[in-house]
Tab-separated table of N, CA and C in Angstrom:
chain	number	residue	atom	x	y	z
A	1	MET	N	-27.747	-0.067	-21.594
A	1	MET	CA	-28.380	-0.939	-20.630
A	1	MET	C	-29.875	-0.615	-20.622
A	2	PRO	N	-30.717	-1.647	-20.659
A	2	PRO	CA	-32.165	-1.413	-20.686
A	2	PRO	C	-32.667	-0.776	-19.391
A	3	ALA	N	-33.786	-0.118	-19.505
A	3	ALA	CA	-34.389	0.539	-18.347
A	3	ALA	C	-34.914	-0.518	-17.373
A	4	PRO	N	-34.931	-0.206	-16.077
A	4	PRO	CA	-35.455	-1.172	-15.097
A	4	PRO	C	-36.949	-1.431	-15.315
A	5	GLU	N	-37.336	-2.669	-15.105
A	5	GLU	CA	-38.733	-3.078	-15.211
A	5	GLU	C	-39.134	-3.732	-13.899
A	6	SER	N	-40.417	-4.048	-13.774
A	6	SER	CA	-40.915	-4.746	-12.601
A	6	SER	C	-41.072	-6.226	-12.951
A	7	PHE	N	-40.479	-7.089	-12.109
A	7	PHE	CA	-40.540	-8.536	-12.341
A	7	PHE	C	-41.169	-9.218	-11.134
A	8	PRO	N	-42.021	-10.248	-11.373
A	8	PRO	CA	-42.628	-10.965	-10.245
A	8	PRO	C	-41.549	-11.754	-9.472
A	9	ILE	N	-41.524	-11.571	-8.170
A	9	ILE	CA	-40.502	-12.202	-7.325
A	9	ILE	C	-40.598	-13.726	-7.382
A	10	ASP	N	-41.824	-14.255	-7.463
A	10	ASP	CA	-41.968	-15.715	-7.447
A	10	ASP	C	-41.485	-16.377	-8.736
A	11	LYS	N	-41.201	-15.606	-9.778
A	11	LYS	CA	-40.693	-16.154	-11.044
A	11	LYS	C	-39.162	-16.059	-11.140
A	12	ILE	N	-38.515	-15.573	-10.062
A	12	ILE	CA	-37.048	-15.408	-10.082
A	12	ILE	C	-36.405	-16.553	-9.316
A	13	HIS	N	-35.572	-17.298	-10.010
A	13	HIS	CA	-34.855	-18.431	-9.405
A	13	HIS	C	-33.473	-17.951	-8.938
A	14	VAL	N	-33.092	-18.382	-7.726
A	14	VAL	CA	-31.777	-18.032	-7.177
A	14	VAL	C	-30.907	-19.291	-7.195
A	15	PRO	N	-29.786	-19.269	-7.927
A	15	PRO	CA	-28.894	-20.439	-7.941
A	15	PRO	C	-28.365	-20.735	-6.535
A	16	ASP	N	-28.143	-22.028	-6.253
A	16	ASP	CA	-27.680	-22.452	-4.920
A	16	ASP	C	-26.359	-21.792	-4.526
A	17	ARG	N	-25.443	-21.658	-5.463
A	17	ARG	CA	-24.147	-21.070	-5.098
A	17	ARG	C	-24.290	-19.600	-4.705
A	18	LYS	N	-25.278	-18.913	-5.251
A	18	LYS	CA	-25.530	-17.526	-4.841
A	18	LYS	C	-26.196	-17.494	-3.465
A	19	ARG	N	-27.120	-18.436	-3.243
A	19	ARG	CA	-27.858	-18.461	-1.981
A	19	ARG	C	-26.923	-18.673	-0.791
A	20	LYS	N	-25.790	-19.360	-1.007
A	20	LYS	CA	-24.824	-19.601	0.071
A	20	LYS	C	-24.190	-18.310	0.574
A	21	ALA	N	-24.196	-17.280	-0.242
A	21	ALA	CA	-23.579	-16.002	0.131
A	21	ALA	C	-24.549	-15.089	0.886
A	22	LEU	N	-25.744	-15.569	1.182
A	22	LEU	CA	-26.768	-14.747	1.842
A	22	LEU	C	-26.374	-14.404	3.282
A	23	LYS	N	-26.483	-13.113	3.613
A	23	LYS	CA	-26.202	-12.635	4.981
A	23	LYS	C	-27.489	-12.021	5.529
A	24	PRO	N	-28.102	-12.675	6.519
A	24	PRO	CA	-29.381	-12.202	7.050
A	24	PRO	C	-29.332	-10.758	7.576
A	25	GLU	N	-28.231	-10.369	8.207
A	25	GLU	CA	-28.153	-8.994	8.732
A	25	GLU	C	-28.170	-7.959	7.606
A	26	ALA	N	-27.563	-8.298	6.461
A	26	ALA	CA	-27.588	-7.390	5.315
A	26	ALA	C	-29.000	-7.288	4.752
A	27	VAL	N	-29.740	-8.415	4.758
A	27	VAL	CA	-31.127	-8.412	4.275
A	27	VAL	C	-31.980	-7.502	5.161
A	28	GLU	N	-31.792	-7.587	6.480
A	28	GLU	CA	-32.563	-6.738	7.402
A	28	GLU	C	-32.279	-5.259	7.163
A	29	GLU	N	-31.004	-4.913	7.010
A	29	GLU	CA	-30.645	-3.507	6.762
A	29	GLU	C	-31.248	-3.011	5.455
A	30	LEU	N	-31.168	-3.835	4.407
A	30	LEU	CA	-31.734	-3.437	3.120
A	30	LEU	C	-33.246	-3.308	3.195
A	31	ALA	N	-33.899	-4.188	3.933
A	31	ALA	CA	-35.355	-4.114	4.069
A	31	ALA	C	-35.750	-2.787	4.722
A	32	GLU	N	-35.013	-2.385	5.773
A	32	GLU	CA	-35.291	-1.093	6.417
A	32	GLU	C	-35.070	0.057	5.448
A	33	SER	N	-33.981	-0.019	4.681
A	33	SER	CA	-33.681	1.034	3.713
A	33	SER	C	-34.756	1.104	2.626
A	34	ILE	N	-35.210	-0.048	2.160
A	34	ILE	CA	-36.253	-0.076	1.123
A	34	ILE	C	-37.558	0.482	1.672
A	35	LEU	N	-37.880	0.205	2.941
A	35	LEU	CA	-39.092	0.778	3.555
A	35	LEU	C	-39.014	2.295	3.595
A	36	GLU	N	-37.843	2.826	3.906
A	36	GLU	CA	-37.678	4.279	4.035
A	36	GLU	C	-37.581	4.988	2.690
A	37	ALA	N	-36.713	4.478	1.809
A	37	ALA	CA	-36.427	5.214	0.579
A	37	ALA	C	-36.850	4.490	-0.694
A	38	GLY	N	-37.307	3.270	-0.589
A	38	GLY	CA	-37.652	2.504	-1.775
A	38	GLY	C	-36.416	1.814	-2.352
A	39	GLN	N	-36.650	0.966	-3.336
A	39	GLN	CA	-35.540	0.250	-3.961
A	39	GLN	C	-34.839	1.190	-4.935
A	40	ARG	N	-33.593	1.479	-4.657
A	40	ARG	CA	-32.840	2.425	-5.492
A	40	ARG	C	-32.137	1.729	-6.652
A	41	GLU	N	-31.527	0.597	-6.372
A	41	GLU	CA	-30.725	-0.110	-7.375
A	41	GLU	C	-31.483	-1.350	-7.851
A	42	PRO	N	-31.710	-1.496	-9.173
A	42	PRO	CA	-32.417	-2.684	-9.658
A	42	PRO	C	-31.512	-3.922	-9.604
A	43	ILE	N	-32.145	-5.089	-9.512
A	43	ILE	CA	-31.385	-6.336	-9.558
A	43	ILE	C	-31.125	-6.668	-11.028
A	44	LEU	N	-30.214	-7.590	-11.280
A	44	LEU	CA	-29.958	-8.049	-12.650
A	44	LEU	C	-30.419	-9.496	-12.758
A	45	ILE	N	-31.199	-9.759	-13.813
A	45	ILE	CA	-31.695	-11.116	-14.041
A	45	ILE	C	-31.532	-11.459	-15.514
A	46	ARG	N	-31.561	-12.748	-15.791
A	46	ARG	CA	-31.545	-13.206	-17.181
A	46	ARG	C	-32.731	-14.148	-17.381
A	47	ARG	N	-33.205	-14.221	-18.611
A	47	ARG	CA	-34.360	-15.061	-18.920
A	47	ARG	C	-33.884	-16.486	-19.185
A	48	GLU	N	-34.644	-17.433	-18.642
A	48	GLU	CA	-34.372	-18.847	-18.906
A	48	GLU	C	-35.719	-19.551	-19.009
A	49	LYS	N	-36.094	-19.920	-20.225
A	49	LYS	CA	-37.372	-20.569	-20.521
A	49	LYS	C	-38.541	-19.820	-19.896
A	50	ASP	N	-39.209	-20.410	-18.891
A	50	ASP	CA	-40.416	-19.797	-18.330
A	50	ASP	C	-40.169	-19.042	-17.022
A	51	HIS	N	-38.915	-18.850	-16.637
A	51	HIS	CA	-38.618	-18.100	-15.409
A	51	HIS	C	-37.368	-17.242	-15.611
A	52	PHE	N	-36.984	-16.536	-14.566
A	52	PHE	CA	-35.796	-15.680	-14.614
A	52	PHE	C	-34.768	-16.227	-13.623
A	53	VAL	N	-33.498	-15.971	-13.908
A	53	VAL	CA	-32.414	-16.406	-13.019
A	53	VAL	C	-31.700	-15.156	-12.513
A	54	LEU	N	-31.503	-15.102	-11.200
A	54	LEU	CA	-30.833	-13.953	-10.581
A	54	LEU	C	-29.357	-13.940	-10.959
A	55	VAL	N	-28.880	-12.778	-11.393
A	55	VAL	CA	-27.453	-12.598	-11.709
A	55	VAL	C	-26.794	-11.790	-10.600
A	56	GLU	N	-27.420	-10.664	-10.227
A	56	GLU	CA	-26.923	-9.828	-9.138
A	56	GLU	C	-28.094	-9.257	-8.350
A	57	GLY	N	-27.917	-9.154	-7.019
A	57	GLY	CA	-28.933	-8.514	-6.189
A	57	GLY	C	-29.642	-9.459	-5.242
A	58	LEU	N	-28.947	-10.478	-4.763
A	58	LEU	CA	-29.556	-11.457	-3.866
A	58	LEU	C	-30.152	-10.805	-2.623
A	59	HIS	N	-29.414	-9.931	-1.973
A	59	HIS	CA	-29.884	-9.318	-0.725
A	59	HIS	C	-31.076	-8.391	-0.974
A	60	ARG	N	-31.063	-7.689	-2.113
A	60	ARG	CA	-32.216	-6.836	-2.458
A	60	ARG	C	-33.460	-7.694	-2.698
A	61	LEU	N	-33.259	-8.816	-3.408
A	61	LEU	CA	-34.386	-9.720	-3.678
A	61	LEU	C	-34.951	-10.280	-2.382
A	62	GLU	N	-34.089	-10.747	-1.497
A	62	GLU	CA	-34.537	-11.325	-0.224
A	62	GLU	C	-35.189	-10.265	0.668
A	63	ALA	N	-34.698	-9.036	0.612
A	63	ALA	CA	-35.303	-7.958	1.410
A	63	ALA	C	-36.723	-7.675	0.918
A	64	CYS	N	-36.901	-7.640	-0.398
A	64	CYS	CA	-38.251	-7.413	-0.943
A	64	CYS	C	-39.176	-8.585	-0.612
A	65	LYS	N	-38.651	-9.813	-0.636
A	65	LYS	CA	-39.452	-10.970	-0.243
A	65	LYS	C	-39.880	-10.839	1.209
A	66	ALA	N	-38.926	-10.432	2.068
A	66	ALA	CA	-39.222	-10.298	3.501
A	66	ALA	C	-40.280	-9.228	3.739
A	67	LEU	N	-40.309	-8.207	2.898
A	67	LEU	CA	-41.312	-7.146	3.041
A	67	LEU	C	-42.660	-7.544	2.440
A	68	GLY	N	-42.713	-8.692	1.783
A	68	GLY	CA	-43.982	-9.157	1.207
A	68	GLY	C	-44.289	-8.531	-0.139
A	69	GLU	N	-43.302	-7.998	-0.809
A	69	GLU	CA	-43.508	-7.374	-2.120
A	69	GLU	C	-43.773	-8.460	-3.171
A	70	PRO	N	-44.749	-8.229	-4.064
A	70	PRO	CA	-45.005	-9.214	-5.120
A	70	PRO	C	-44.035	-9.075	-6.306
A	71	ALA	N	-43.444	-7.884	-6.468
A	71	ALA	CA	-42.564	-7.634	-7.618
A	71	ALA	C	-41.342	-6.832	-7.163
A	72	ILE	N	-40.325	-6.830	-8.017
A	72	ILE	CA	-39.080	-6.118	-7.720
A	72	ILE	C	-38.572	-5.466	-9.002
A	73	LYS	N	-37.909	-4.319	-8.831
A	73	LYS	CA	-37.306	-3.643	-9.988
A	73	LYS	C	-36.054	-4.407	-10.407
A	74	GLY	N	-35.925	-4.611	-11.706
A	74	GLY	CA	-34.750	-5.318	-12.198
A	74	GLY	C	-34.463	-4.980	-13.644
A	75	ARG	N	-33.303	-5.373	-14.075
A	75	ARG	CA	-32.902	-5.202	-15.474
A	75	ARG	C	-32.671	-6.583	-16.056
A	76	LEU	N	-33.195	-6.787	-17.233
A	76	LEU	CA	-33.027	-8.041	-17.936
A	76	LEU	C	-31.762	-7.950	-18.778
A	77	ILE	N	-30.855	-8.889	-18.582
A	77	ILE	CA	-29.621	-8.901	-19.370
A	77	ILE	C	-29.532	-10.225	-20.104
A	78	SER	N	-28.673	-10.270	-21.118
A	78	SER	CA	-28.525	-11.492	-21.908
A	78	SER	C	-27.706	-12.522	-21.125
A	79	ALA	N	-27.808	-13.764	-21.568
A	79	ALA	CA	-27.052	-14.842	-20.922
A	79	ALA	C	-25.553	-14.601	-21.083
A	80	GLU	N	-25.154	-14.025	-22.200
A	80	GLU	CA	-23.731	-13.739	-22.434
A	80	GLU	C	-23.220	-12.677	-21.444
A	81	GLU	N	-24.008	-11.622	-21.256
A	81	GLU	CA	-23.631	-10.598	-20.271
A	81	GLU	C	-23.557	-11.194	-18.863
A	82	ALA	N	-24.492	-12.082	-18.558
A	82	ALA	CA	-24.508	-12.725	-17.245
A	82	ALA	C	-23.248	-13.565	-17.044
A	83	ARG	N	-22.836	-14.294	-18.084
A	83	ARG	CA	-21.608	-15.101	-17.979
A	83	ARG	C	-20.394	-14.210	-17.746
A	84	LEU	N	-20.343	-13.101	-18.439
A	84	LEU	CA	-19.211	-12.179	-18.264
A	84	LEU	C	-19.165	-11.627	-16.842
A	85	ARG	N	-20.322	-11.350	-16.278
A	85	ARG	CA	-20.372	-10.830	-14.902
A	85	ARG	C	-19.998	-11.901	-13.881
A	86	GLU	N	-20.293	-13.144	-14.184
A	86	GLU	CA	-20.032	-14.225	-13.236
A	86	GLU	C	-18.598	-14.735	-13.303
A	87	LEU	N	-17.873	-14.356	-14.354
A	87	LEU	CA	-16.478	-14.779	-14.449
A	87	LEU	C	-15.661	-14.130	-13.344
A	88	PRO	N	-14.721	-14.883	-12.796
A	88	PRO	CA	-13.865	-14.258	-11.778
A	88	PRO	C	-12.987	-13.192	-12.433
A	89	PRO	N	-12.532	-12.243	-11.646
A	89	PRO	CA	-11.680	-11.217	-12.241
A	89	PRO	C	-10.408	-11.856	-12.796
A	90	PRO	N	-9.837	-11.250	-13.826
A	90	PRO	CA	-8.638	-11.848	-14.410
A	90	PRO	C	-7.520	-11.913	-13.376
A	91	PRO	N	-6.688	-12.946	-13.465
A	91	PRO	CA	-5.607	-13.063	-12.483
A	91	PRO	C	-4.644	-11.888	-12.617
A	92	PRO	N	-4.033	-11.500	-11.520
A	92	PRO	CA	-3.101	-10.382	-11.587
A	92	PRO	C	-1.901	-10.743	-12.455
A	93	ASP	N	-1.368	-9.751	-13.109
A	93	ASP	CA	-0.221	-9.931	-13.986
A	93	ASP	C	1.025	-10.175	-13.137
A	94	PRO	N	1.643	-11.363	-13.244
A	94	PRO	CA	2.808	-11.657	-12.398
A	94	PRO	C	3.969	-10.698	-12.646
A	95	GLU	N	4.136	-10.275	-13.892
A	95	GLU	CA	5.239	-9.352	-14.203
A	95	GLU	C	5.008	-8.002	-13.525
A	96	ARG	N	3.764	-7.557	-13.534
A	96	ARG	CA	3.450	-6.276	-12.893
A	96	ARG	C	3.654	-6.370	-11.379
A	97	GLU	N	3.224	-7.501	-10.786
A	97	GLU	CA	3.418	-7.691	-9.343
A	97	GLU	C	4.907	-7.714	-8.998
A	98	LYS	N	5.688	-8.382	-9.830
A	98	LYS	CA	7.137	-8.451	-9.606
A	98	LYS	C	7.747	-7.050	-9.654
A	99	MET	N	7.353	-6.265	-10.640
A	99	MET	CA	7.885	-4.902	-10.761
A	99	MET	C	7.474	-4.056	-9.554
A	100	GLU	N	6.262	-4.248	-9.075
A	100	GLU	CA	5.787	-3.495	-7.909
A	100	GLU	C	6.584	-3.872	-6.665
A	101	ARG	N	6.838	-5.185	-6.483
A	101	ARG	CA	7.649	-5.626	-5.336
A	101	ARG	C	9.059	-5.064	-5.414
A	102	LEU	N	9.645	-5.075	-6.616
A	102	LEU	CA	10.997	-4.529	-6.788
A	102	LEU	C	11.032	-3.035	-6.497
A	103	ARG	N	9.998	-2.329	-6.931
A	103	ARG	CA	9.930	-0.890	-6.665
A	103	ARG	C	9.869	-0.622	-5.168
A	104	LYS	N	9.045	-1.404	-4.459
A	104	LYS	CA	8.946	-1.238	-3.002
A	104	LYS	C	10.277	-1.532	-2.328
A	105	LEU	N	10.942	-2.610	-2.761
A	105	LEU	CA	12.244	-2.950	-2.181
A	105	LEU	C	13.268	-1.851	-2.433
A	106	ARG	N	13.261	-1.287	-3.649
A	106	ARG	CA	14.197	-0.202	-3.975
A	106	ARG	C	13.941	1.009	-3.090
A	107	LEU	N	12.671	1.353	-2.919
A	107	LEU	CA	12.337	2.496	-2.077
A	107	LEU	C	12.756	2.254	-0.620
A	108	GLU	N	12.536	1.033	-0.135
A	108	GLU	CA	12.937	0.708	1.237
A	108	GLU	C	14.450	0.787	1.384
A	109	LYS	N	15.174	0.287	0.371
A	109	LYS	CA	16.635	0.319	0.420
A	109	LYS	C	17.139	1.761	0.410
A	110	GLU	N	16.561	2.593	-0.452
A	110	GLU	CA	16.972	3.996	-0.506
A	110	GLU	C	16.718	4.691	0.828
A	111	GLU	N	15.588	4.388	1.435
A	111	GLU	CA	15.259	4.989	2.734
A	111	GLU	C	16.253	4.537	3.798
A	112	ALA	N	16.594	3.245	3.785
A	112	ALA	CA	17.559	2.726	4.756
A	112	ALA	C	18.929	3.362	4.550
A	113	GLU	N	19.320	3.548	3.271
A	113	GLU	CA	20.606	4.195	2.991
A	113	GLU	C	20.615	5.641	3.473
A	114	LYS	N	19.505	6.341	3.288
A	114	LYS	CA	19.419	7.729	3.763
A	114	LYS	C	19.562	7.789	5.281
A	115	LEU	N	18.864	6.873	5.960
A	115	LEU	CA	18.948	6.849	7.420
A	115	LEU	C	20.362	6.520	7.887
A	116	ALA	N	20.992	5.547	7.223
A	116	ALA	CA	22.355	5.165	7.588
A	116	ALA	C	23.318	6.316	7.329
A	117	ALA	N	23.159	7.003	6.201
A	117	ALA	CA	24.034	8.130	5.884
A	117	ALA	C	23.834	9.250	6.895
A	118	ALA	N	22.600	9.478	7.267
A	118	ALA	CA	22.330	10.532	8.260
A	118	ALA	C	22.941	10.155	9.605
A	119	ALA	N	22.838	8.875	9.959
A	119	ALA	CA	23.414	8.425	11.222
A	119	ALA	C	24.936	8.507	11.172
A	120	ARG	N	25.531	8.086	10.043
A	120	ARG	CA	26.986	8.172	9.895
A	120	ARG	C	27.431	9.621	9.888
A	121	GLY	N	26.725	10.445	9.151
A	121	GLY	CA	27.070	11.866	9.071
A	121	GLY	C	26.971	12.513	10.441
A	122	GLY	N	25.957	12.199	11.174
A	122	GLY	CA	25.764	12.771	12.512
A	122	GLY	C	26.822	12.271	13.467
A	123	SER	N	27.139	10.963	13.424
A	123	SER	CA	28.128	10.424	14.357
A	123	SER	C	29.526	10.855	13.940
A	124	ALA	N	29.803	10.983	12.629
A	124	ALA	CA	31.118	11.424	12.184
A	124	ALA	C	31.342	12.881	12.592
A	125	ALA	N	30.326	13.700	12.422
A	125	ALA	CA	30.453	15.100	12.820
A	125	ALA	C	30.622	15.196	14.330
A	126	HIS	N	29.893	14.356	15.056
A	126	HIS	CA	30.008	14.348	16.513
A	126	HIS	C	31.402	13.890	16.943
A	127	ALA	N	31.927	12.837	16.290
A	127	ALA	CA	33.259	12.322	16.625
A	127	ALA	C	34.325	13.358	16.311
A	128	ALA	N	34.197	14.056	15.172
A	128	ALA	CA	35.180	15.074	14.807
A	128	ALA	C	35.146	16.218	15.806
A	129	THR	N	33.968	16.622	16.215
A	129	THR	CA	33.847	17.698	17.200
A	129	THR	C	34.443	17.256	18.519
A	130	ARG	N	34.162	16.028	18.901
A	130	ARG	CA	34.690	15.497	20.148
A	130	ARG	C	36.215	15.415	20.084
A	131	ALA	N	36.777	14.975	18.963
A	131	ALA	CA	38.233	14.861	18.825
A	131	ALA	C	38.875	16.238	18.881
A	132	ARG	N	38.275	17.207	18.197
A	132	ARG	CA	38.816	18.567	18.236
A	132	ARG	C	38.769	19.126	19.646
A	133	GLY	N	37.666	18.880	20.303
A	133	GLY	CA	37.502	19.400	21.661
A	133	GLY	C	38.500	18.773	22.610
A	134	SER	N	38.764	17.491	22.481
A	134	SER	CA	39.694	16.829	23.397
A	134	SER	C	41.124	17.246	23.103
A	135	ALA	N	41.457	17.510	21.842
A	135	ALA	CA	42.811	17.947	21.523
A	135	ALA	C	43.056	19.337	22.089
A	136	ASP	N	42.022	20.135	22.138
A	136	ASP	CA	42.187	21.498	22.648
A	136	ASP	C	42.308	21.543	24.161
A	137	THR	N	41.773	20.581	24.855
A	137	THR	CA	41.699	20.708	26.314
A	137	THR	C	42.587	19.765	27.088
A	138	THR	N	43.208	18.778	26.435
A	138	THR	CA	44.064	17.860	27.189
A	138	THR	C	45.463	17.839	26.625
A	139	SER	N	46.406	17.563	27.498
A	139	SER	CA	47.792	17.470	27.048
A	139	SER	C	48.152	16.017	26.870
A	140	ARG	N	49.419	15.762	26.637
A	140	ARG	CA	49.885	14.408	26.453
A	140	ARG	C	49.705	13.591	27.715
A	141	THR	N	49.777	14.194	28.839
A	141	THR	CA	49.650	13.463	30.088
A	141	THR	C	48.199	13.149	30.404
A	142	GLY	N	47.258	13.668	29.600
A	142	GLY	CA	45.863	13.376	29.809
A	142	GLY	C	45.202	14.331	30.780
A	143	ARG	N	45.944	15.325	31.266
A	143	ARG	CA	45.329	16.279	32.182
A	143	ARG	C	44.588	17.343	31.404
A	144	ALA	N	43.445	17.701	31.928
A	144	ALA	CA	42.681	18.749	31.281
A	144	ALA	C	43.295	20.088	31.644
A	145	GLY	N	43.173	21.007	30.760
A	145	GLY	CA	43.700	22.330	31.052
A	145	GLY	C	44.054	23.028	29.767
A	146	ALA	N	44.983	23.956	29.874
A	146	ALA	CA	45.382	24.717	28.711
A	146	ALA	C	46.108	23.811	27.746
A	147	ALA	N	46.031	24.117	26.486
A	147	ALA	CA	46.693	23.307	25.478
A	147	ALA	C	48.192	23.479	25.585
A	148	LYS	N	48.887	22.350	25.537
A	148	LYS	CA	50.343	22.385	25.571
A	148	LYS	C	50.831	21.649	24.353
A	149	PRO	N	51.871	22.097	23.737
A	149	PRO	CA	52.376	21.386	22.565
A	149	PRO	C	52.871	20.014	22.970
A	150	ALA	N	52.774	19.057	22.081
A	150	ALA	CA	53.176	17.681	22.366
A	150	ALA	C	54.686	17.582	22.554
A	151	ARG	N	55.452	18.375	21.878
A	151	ARG	CA	56.899	18.338	21.977
A	151	ARG	C	57.360	19.719	22.420
A	152	ALA	N	58.252	19.734	23.320
A	152	ALA	CA	58.774	21.028	23.765
A	152	ALA	C	59.615	21.587	22.645
A	153	ALA	N	59.068	22.524	21.975
A	153	ALA	CA	59.793	23.102	20.843
A	153	ALA	C	60.725	24.190	21.349
A	154	ALA	N	61.865	24.217	20.747
A	154	ALA	CA	62.821	25.274	21.107
A	154	ALA	C	62.307	26.560	20.517
A	155	ALA	N	62.827	27.591	20.933
A	155	ALA	CA	62.422	28.885	20.407
A	155	ALA	C	62.666	28.900	18.913
A	156	ALA	N	61.899	29.616	18.229
A	156	ALA	CA	62.044	29.682	16.787
A	156	ALA	C	63.459	30.154	16.453
A	157	PRO	N	64.063	29.510	15.426
A	157	PRO	CA	65.430	29.913	15.081
A	157	PRO	C	65.473	31.370	14.619
A	158	LYS	N	66.570	32.023	15.019
A	158	LYS	CA	66.710	33.443	14.693
A	158	LYS	C	67.344	33.646	13.338
A	159	THR	N	68.161	32.704	12.936
A	159	THR	CA	68.818	32.841	11.633
A	159	THR	C	68.530	31.617	10.813
A	160	LEU	N	68.873	31.697	9.547
A	160	LEU	CA	68.642	30.592	8.637
A	160	LEU	C	69.527	29.412	9.014
A	161	SER	N	70.746	29.646	9.379
A	161	SER	CA	71.644	28.552	9.730
A	161	SER	C	71.170	27.863	11.002
A	162	ASP	N	70.621	28.609	11.967
A	162	ASP	CA	70.072	27.995	13.171
A	162	ASP	C	68.888	27.089	12.796
A	163	GLY	N	68.098	27.487	11.861
A	163	GLY	CA	66.950	26.694	11.417
A	163	GLY	C	67.394	25.417	10.757
A	164	ILE	N	68.444	25.481	9.938
A	164	ILE	CA	68.947	24.297	9.244
A	164	ILE	C	69.517	23.318	10.262
A	165	LYS	N	70.278	23.822	11.207
A	165	LYS	CA	70.852	22.970	12.247
A	165	LYS	C	69.736	22.280	13.047
A	166	GLN	N	68.717	23.020	13.368
A	166	GLN	CA	67.611	22.447	14.143
A	166	GLN	C	66.938	21.322	13.357
A	167	GLN	N	66.759	21.485	12.085
A	167	GLN	CA	66.146	20.440	11.265
A	167	GLN	C	67.059	19.235	11.138
A	168	GLU	N	68.381	19.469	11.019
A	168	GLU	CA	69.321	18.344	10.956
A	168	GLU	C	69.235	17.509	12.222
A	169	ARG	N	69.149	18.151	13.366
A	169	ARG	CA	69.052	17.435	14.637
A	169	ARG	C	67.787	16.598	14.713
A	170	SER	N	66.685	17.116	14.158
A	170	SER	CA	65.420	16.381	14.239
A	170	SER	C	65.266	15.385	13.087
A	171	GLY	N	66.219	15.322	12.203
A	171	GLY	CA	66.179	14.373	11.100
A	171	GLY	C	65.402	14.858	9.907
A	172	GLY	N	65.028	16.093	9.896
A	172	GLY	CA	64.268	16.635	8.774
A	172	GLY	C	65.151	17.127	7.644
A	173	ARG	N	64.566	17.373	6.547
A	173	ARG	CA	65.317	17.906	5.412
A	173	ARG	C	65.371	19.404	5.499
A	174	TYR	N	66.433	19.973	4.979
A	174	TYR	CA	66.552	21.432	4.990
A	174	TYR	C	66.584	21.957	3.617
């Protein structure tokens, strides 16, 4: 890139479409900054017959005009470079955007599954603890107190034949 040079402000033409983007408050701020520290960043211009055309630096140019400067620091670029700078940025790649959306959806789904699993795990553990606790403290009649067996079991059989008879009565296999 060529070194910055000094160009006469009155020889620089500003295209109408660029002039529409002018913000007076930005010009005032830049003018104050230029008074304090000088012009730090050169403008970009291209040559066209007997004058120059502004490519970049509208607010810097207007700030220098407002300060009454006869010249401004700038860089001269070719018309081809100017066209490349004025082109809009390339459109986003639809395939890349689609992949990004899918990735976000997958991450959201995984997060939702983790939360659901944690909630299920927490409620299942809570329900199991609650069920164990209620079985230990209530009887069949629903009264709280010491644990009582659901069926009044007879005393454990003393002999093998007593055990077989007891199972036959209850319908079990021996």
